[in-house]
Amino acid sequence: MTDWLEHSVQVEVEVPIELAWSLWSDLEQMPRWMKWIESVKVLEDNPDLSRWKLATGGLEFTWLSRILKIVPEQIIQWESVDGLPNRGAIRFYDRKGSSIVKLTVAYGIPGWLGKLMDNLFLGRVVESTIQADLERFKEYALKAYTQS
């Protein structure tokens, strides 16, 4: 039995939406700002699939992810097809010169693990981590913008 937990966080980034989109849509660059993501490798023979590796606190998870929907400068939606069960979307909102970047992530954990770890505690840790990831993305995007 799997329990699903979902989190949404967002940040405003003072860069044009084209830049926010181009940085985020280069999936293999995500470890630069996502603390727990150790690596992302887009499959050469199928660019809609990517292999992800998450490592934190001695735990390591991998999964194969499939892009379900992509609308340039608006949304990238995905789901895992093996490994760690997860799904979500990254959305972009144009604020004329700045961008809102909103990340929604849902992940499945075995019911026994949820009871053991207390879903509220796990949720707070994950949410604070992905919020910090978005703050790192903001810094990364601003640096890229000022250097362009």
PDB file of C-alpha atoms in Angstrom:
ATOM      1  CA  MET A   1       0.000   0.000   0.000  1.00  0.00           C
ATOM      2  CA  THR A   2       1.435   3.347  -1.064  1.00  0.00           C
ATOM      3  CA  ASP A   3       0.651   6.722   0.505  1.00  0.00           C
ATOM      4  CA  TRP A   4       1.083   9.785  -1.730  1.00  0.00           C
ATOM      5  CA  LEU A   5       2.410  13.063  -0.341  1.00  0.00           C
ATOM      6  CA  GLU A   6       2.280  16.260  -2.417  1.00  0.00           C
ATOM      7  CA  HIS A   7       4.034  19.610  -2.039  1.00  0.00           C
ATOM      8  CA  SER A   8       3.884  22.859  -4.008  1.00  0.00           C
ATOM      9  CA  VAL A   9       6.358  25.706  -3.662  1.00  0.00           C
ATOM     10  CA  GLN A  10       7.062  28.731  -5.796  1.00  0.00           C
ATOM     11  CA  VAL A  11       9.522  31.564  -6.190  1.00  0.00           C
ATOM     12  CA  GLU A  12       9.630  34.763  -8.200  1.00  0.00           C
ATOM     13  CA  VAL A  13      12.777  35.048 -10.283  1.00  0.00           C
ATOM     14  CA  GLU A  14      13.746  38.428 -11.707  1.00  0.00           C
ATOM     15  CA  VAL A  15      14.644  37.075 -15.145  1.00  0.00           C
ATOM     16  CA  PRO A  16      12.637  36.853 -18.367  1.00  0.00           C
ATOM     17  CA  ILE A  17      10.523  33.723 -18.666  1.00  0.00           C
ATOM     18  CA  GLU A  18      12.550  32.583 -21.694  1.00  0.00           C
ATOM     19  CA  LEU A  19      15.652  32.284 -19.522  1.00  0.00           C
ATOM     20  CA  ALA A  20      13.885  30.611 -16.590  1.00  0.00           C
ATOM     21  CA  TRP A  21      12.404  28.099 -19.033  1.00  0.00           C
ATOM     22  CA  SER A  22      15.642  27.369 -20.871  1.00  0.00           C
ATOM     23  CA  LEU A  23      17.567  26.777 -17.640  1.00  0.00           C
ATOM     24  CA  TRP A  24      14.942  24.512 -16.089  1.00  0.00           C
ATOM     25  CA  SER A  25      14.152  22.564 -19.246  1.00  0.00           C
ATOM     26  CA  ASP A  26      17.801  21.440 -19.449  1.00  0.00           C
ATOM     27  CA  LEU A  27      17.090  18.549 -17.063  1.00  0.00           C
ATOM     28  CA  GLU A  28      20.701  17.397 -16.748  1.00  0.00           C
ATOM     29  CA  GLN A  29      21.592  20.737 -15.087  1.00  0.00           C
ATOM     30  CA  MET A  30      19.166  20.241 -12.176  1.00  0.00           C
ATOM     31  CA  PRO A  31      21.768  18.921  -9.712  1.00  0.00           C
ATOM     32  CA  ARG A  32      23.256  22.441  -9.801  1.00  0.00           C
ATOM     33  CA  TRP A  33      20.325  23.735  -7.735  1.00  0.00           C
ATOM     34  CA  MET A  34      18.468  20.672  -6.431  1.00  0.00           C
ATOM     35  CA  LYS A  35      20.203  19.534  -3.253  1.00  0.00           C
ATOM     36  CA  TRP A  36      19.038  15.916  -3.196  1.00  0.00           C
ATOM     37  CA  ILE A  37      19.343  15.255  -6.936  1.00  0.00           C
ATOM     38  CA  GLU A  38      22.730  13.700  -7.594  1.00  0.00           C
ATOM     39  CA  SER A  39      22.294  13.166 -11.330  1.00  0.00           C
ATOM     40  CA  VAL A  40      19.861  13.346 -14.249  1.00  0.00           C
ATOM     41  CA  LYS A  41      20.592  11.666 -17.563  1.00  0.00           C
ATOM     42  CA  VAL A  42      18.258  12.153 -20.534  1.00  0.00           C
ATOM     43  CA  LEU A  43      18.104   8.981 -22.639  1.00  0.00           C
ATOM     44  CA  GLU A  44      19.647   9.488 -26.057  1.00  0.00           C
ATOM     45  CA  ASP A  45      17.212   7.196 -27.858  1.00  0.00           C
ATOM     46  CA  ASN A  46      14.126   8.722 -26.184  1.00  0.00           C
ATOM     47  CA  PRO A  47      14.443  12.353 -24.959  1.00  0.00           C
ATOM     48  CA  ASP A  48      11.075  12.080 -23.152  1.00  0.00           C
ATOM     49  CA  LEU A  49      12.719   9.655 -20.700  1.00  0.00           C
ATOM     50  CA  SER A  50      15.358  10.483 -18.121  1.00  0.00           C
ATOM     51  CA  ARG A  51      17.142   8.509 -15.390  1.00  0.00           C
ATOM     52  CA  TRP A  52      17.250  10.278 -12.000  1.00  0.00           C
ATOM     53  CA  LYS A  53      19.315   9.602  -8.898  1.00  0.00           C
ATOM     54  CA  LEU A  54      18.433  11.095  -5.516  1.00  0.00           C
ATOM     55  CA  ALA A  55      20.822  10.776  -2.588  1.00  0.00           C
ATOM     56  CA  THR A  56      20.392  12.155   0.925  1.00  0.00           C
ATOM     57  CA  GLY A  57      21.380  11.093   4.400  1.00  0.00           C
ATOM     58  CA  GLY A  58      22.795   7.775   3.240  1.00  0.00           C
ATOM     59  CA  LEU A  59      19.625   6.914   1.301  1.00  0.00           C
ATOM     60  CA  GLU A  60      19.704   6.561  -2.450  1.00  0.00           C
ATOM     61  CA  PHE A  61      16.797   6.277  -4.871  1.00  0.00           C
ATOM     62  CA  THR A  62      16.693   6.044  -8.647  1.00  0.00           C
ATOM     63  CA  TRP A  63      13.851   6.205 -11.097  1.00  0.00           C
ATOM     64  CA  LEU A  64      13.052   6.539 -14.760  1.00  0.00           C
ATOM     65  CA  SER A  65      10.864   9.544 -15.500  1.00  0.00           C
ATOM     66  CA  ARG A  66       8.687  10.253 -18.530  1.00  0.00           C
ATOM     67  CA  ILE A  67       7.638  13.713 -19.720  1.00  0.00           C
ATOM     68  CA  LEU A  68       3.832  13.667 -20.009  1.00  0.00           C
ATOM     69  CA  LYS A  69       3.274  17.234 -21.148  1.00  0.00           C
ATOM     70  CA  ILE A  70       5.508  20.035 -22.273  1.00  0.00           C
ATOM     71  CA  VAL A  71       4.337  23.503 -23.272  1.00  0.00           C
ATOM     72  CA  PRO A  72       7.308  25.838 -23.807  1.00  0.00           C
ATOM     73  CA  GLU A  73       7.524  28.628 -21.227  1.00  0.00           C
ATOM     74  CA  GLN A  74       4.479  27.210 -19.393  1.00  0.00           C
ATOM     75  CA  ILE A  75       4.740  23.657 -18.050  1.00  0.00           C
ATOM     76  CA  ILE A  76       6.751  20.461 -17.865  1.00  0.00           C
ATOM     77  CA  GLN A  77       4.742  17.597 -16.357  1.00  0.00           C
ATOM     78  CA  TRP A  78       6.221  14.174 -15.547  1.00  0.00           C
ATOM     79  CA  GLU A  79       5.700  10.840 -13.863  1.00  0.00           C
ATOM     80  CA  SER A  80       8.052   8.046 -12.910  1.00  0.00           C
ATOM     81  CA  VAL A  81       7.724   4.808 -14.847  1.00  0.00           C
ATOM     82  CA  ASP A  82       9.943   2.728 -12.559  1.00  0.00           C
ATOM     83  CA  GLY A  83      11.839   3.115  -9.315  1.00  0.00           C
ATOM     84  CA  LEU A  84      10.777   5.757  -6.777  1.00  0.00           C
ATOM     85  CA  PRO A  85       7.091   6.545  -7.447  1.00  0.00           C
ATOM     86  CA  ASN A  86       6.723  10.268  -8.154  1.00  0.00           C
ATOM     87  CA  ARG A  87       4.972  12.740 -10.402  1.00  0.00           C
ATOM     88  CA  GLY A  88       4.657  16.464 -10.684  1.00  0.00           C
ATOM     89  CA  ALA A  89       4.932  19.607 -12.744  1.00  0.00           C
ATOM     90  CA  ILE A  90       7.009  22.729 -13.001  1.00  0.00           C
ATOM     91  CA  ARG A  91       4.988  25.733 -14.111  1.00  0.00           C
ATOM     92  CA  PHE A  92       6.164  29.107 -15.362  1.00  0.00           C
ATOM     93  CA  TYR A  93       4.201  32.344 -15.169  1.00  0.00           C
ATOM     94  CA  ASP A  94       5.340  35.413 -17.103  1.00  0.00           C
ATOM     95  CA  ARG A  95       5.376  38.586 -15.019  1.00  0.00           C
ATOM     96  CA  LYS A  96       6.793  40.813 -17.794  1.00  0.00           C
ATOM     97  CA  GLY A  97      10.481  40.876 -16.936  1.00  0.00           C
ATOM     98  CA  SER A  98      10.300  38.388 -14.092  1.00  0.00           C
ATOM     99  CA  SER A  99       8.949  34.872 -13.776  1.00  0.00           C
ATOM    100  CA  ILE A 100       7.025  32.869 -11.210  1.00  0.00           C
ATOM    101  CA  VAL A 101       8.374  29.314 -11.047  1.00  0.00           C
ATOM    102  CA  LYS A 102       6.053  26.865  -9.264  1.00  0.00           C
ATOM    103  CA  LEU A 103       7.091  23.290  -8.524  1.00  0.00           C
ATOM    104  CA  THR A 104       4.562  20.632  -7.522  1.00  0.00           C
ATOM    105  CA  VAL A 105       5.953  17.243  -6.528  1.00  0.00           C
ATOM    106  CA  ALA A 106       4.060  14.159  -5.377  1.00  0.00           C
ATOM    107  CA  TYR A 107       5.792  10.983  -4.274  1.00  0.00           C
ATOM    108  CA  GLY A 108       4.684   7.636  -3.043  1.00  0.00           C
ATOM    109  CA  ILE A 109       6.005   6.082   0.119  1.00  0.00           C
ATOM    110  CA  PRO A 110       5.114   2.675   1.532  1.00  0.00           C
ATOM    111  CA  GLY A 111       2.326   3.002   4.093  1.00  0.00           C
ATOM    112  CA  TRP A 112       4.483   1.462   6.822  1.00  0.00           C
ATOM    113  CA  LEU A 113       7.229   4.040   6.204  1.00  0.00           C
ATOM    114  CA  GLY A 114       4.747   6.894   6.420  1.00  0.00           C
ATOM    115  CA  LYS A 115       3.506   5.647   9.776  1.00  0.00           C
ATOM    116  CA  LEU A 116       7.062   5.129  10.978  1.00  0.00           C
ATOM    117  CA  MET A 117       8.331   8.568   9.922  1.00  0.00           C
ATOM    118  CA  ASP A 118       5.170  10.603  10.588  1.00  0.00           C
ATOM    119  CA  ASN A 119       3.988  12.153   7.336  1.00  0.00           C
ATOM    120  CA  LEU A 120       3.922  15.675   8.776  1.00  0.00           C
ATOM    121  CA  PHE A 121       7.598  15.583   9.723  1.00  0.00           C
ATOM    122  CA  LEU A 122       8.626  14.086   6.377  1.00  0.00           C
ATOM    123  CA  GLY A 123       6.469  16.623   4.578  1.00  0.00           C
ATOM    124  CA  ARG A 124       8.091  19.580   6.367  1.00  0.00           C
ATOM    125  CA  VAL A 125      11.573  18.304   5.510  1.00  0.00           C
ATOM    126  CA  VAL A 126      10.724  17.768   1.843  1.00  0.00           C
ATOM    127  CA  GLU A 127       8.886  21.070   1.487  1.00  0.00           C
ATOM    128  CA  SER A 128      11.675  23.109   3.094  1.00  0.00           C
ATOM    129  CA  THR A 129      14.218  21.326   0.888  1.00  0.00           C
ATOM    130  CA  ILE A 130      12.400  21.988  -2.379  1.00  0.00           C
ATOM    131  CA  GLN A 131      11.752  25.608  -1.349  1.00  0.00           C
ATOM    132  CA  ALA A 132      15.518  25.965  -0.774  1.00  0.00           C
ATOM    133  CA  ASP A 133      16.056  24.318  -4.189  1.00  0.00           C
ATOM    134  CA  LEU A 134      13.909  26.995  -5.820  1.00  0.00           C
ATOM    135  CA  GLU A 135      15.848  29.708  -3.990  1.00  0.00           C
ATOM    136  CA  ARG A 136      19.078  28.182  -5.362  1.00  0.00           C
ATOM    137  CA  PHE A 137      17.494  28.126  -8.828  1.00  0.00           C
ATOM    138  CA  LYS A 138      16.666  31.820  -8.423  1.00  0.00           C
ATOM    139  CA  GLU A 139      20.316  32.599  -7.597  1.00  0.00           C
ATOM    140  CA  TYR A 140      21.515  30.412 -10.493  1.00  0.00           C
ATOM    141  CA  ALA A 141      19.141  32.111 -12.962  1.00  0.00           C
ATOM    142  CA  LEU A 142      20.048  35.614 -11.760  1.00  0.00           C
ATOM    143  CA  LYS A 143      23.741  34.820 -12.163  1.00  0.00           C
ATOM    144  CA  ALA A 144      23.126  33.487 -15.691  1.00  0.00           C
ATOM    145  CA  TYR A 145      21.071  36.587 -16.503  1.00  0.00           C
ATOM    146  CA  THR A 146      23.681  39.076 -15.312  1.00  0.00           C
ATOM    147  CA  GLN A 147      26.406  37.241 -17.237  1.00  0.00           C
ATOM    148  CA  SER A 148      24.470  37.257 -20.514  1.00  0.00           C
TER     149      SER A 148
END
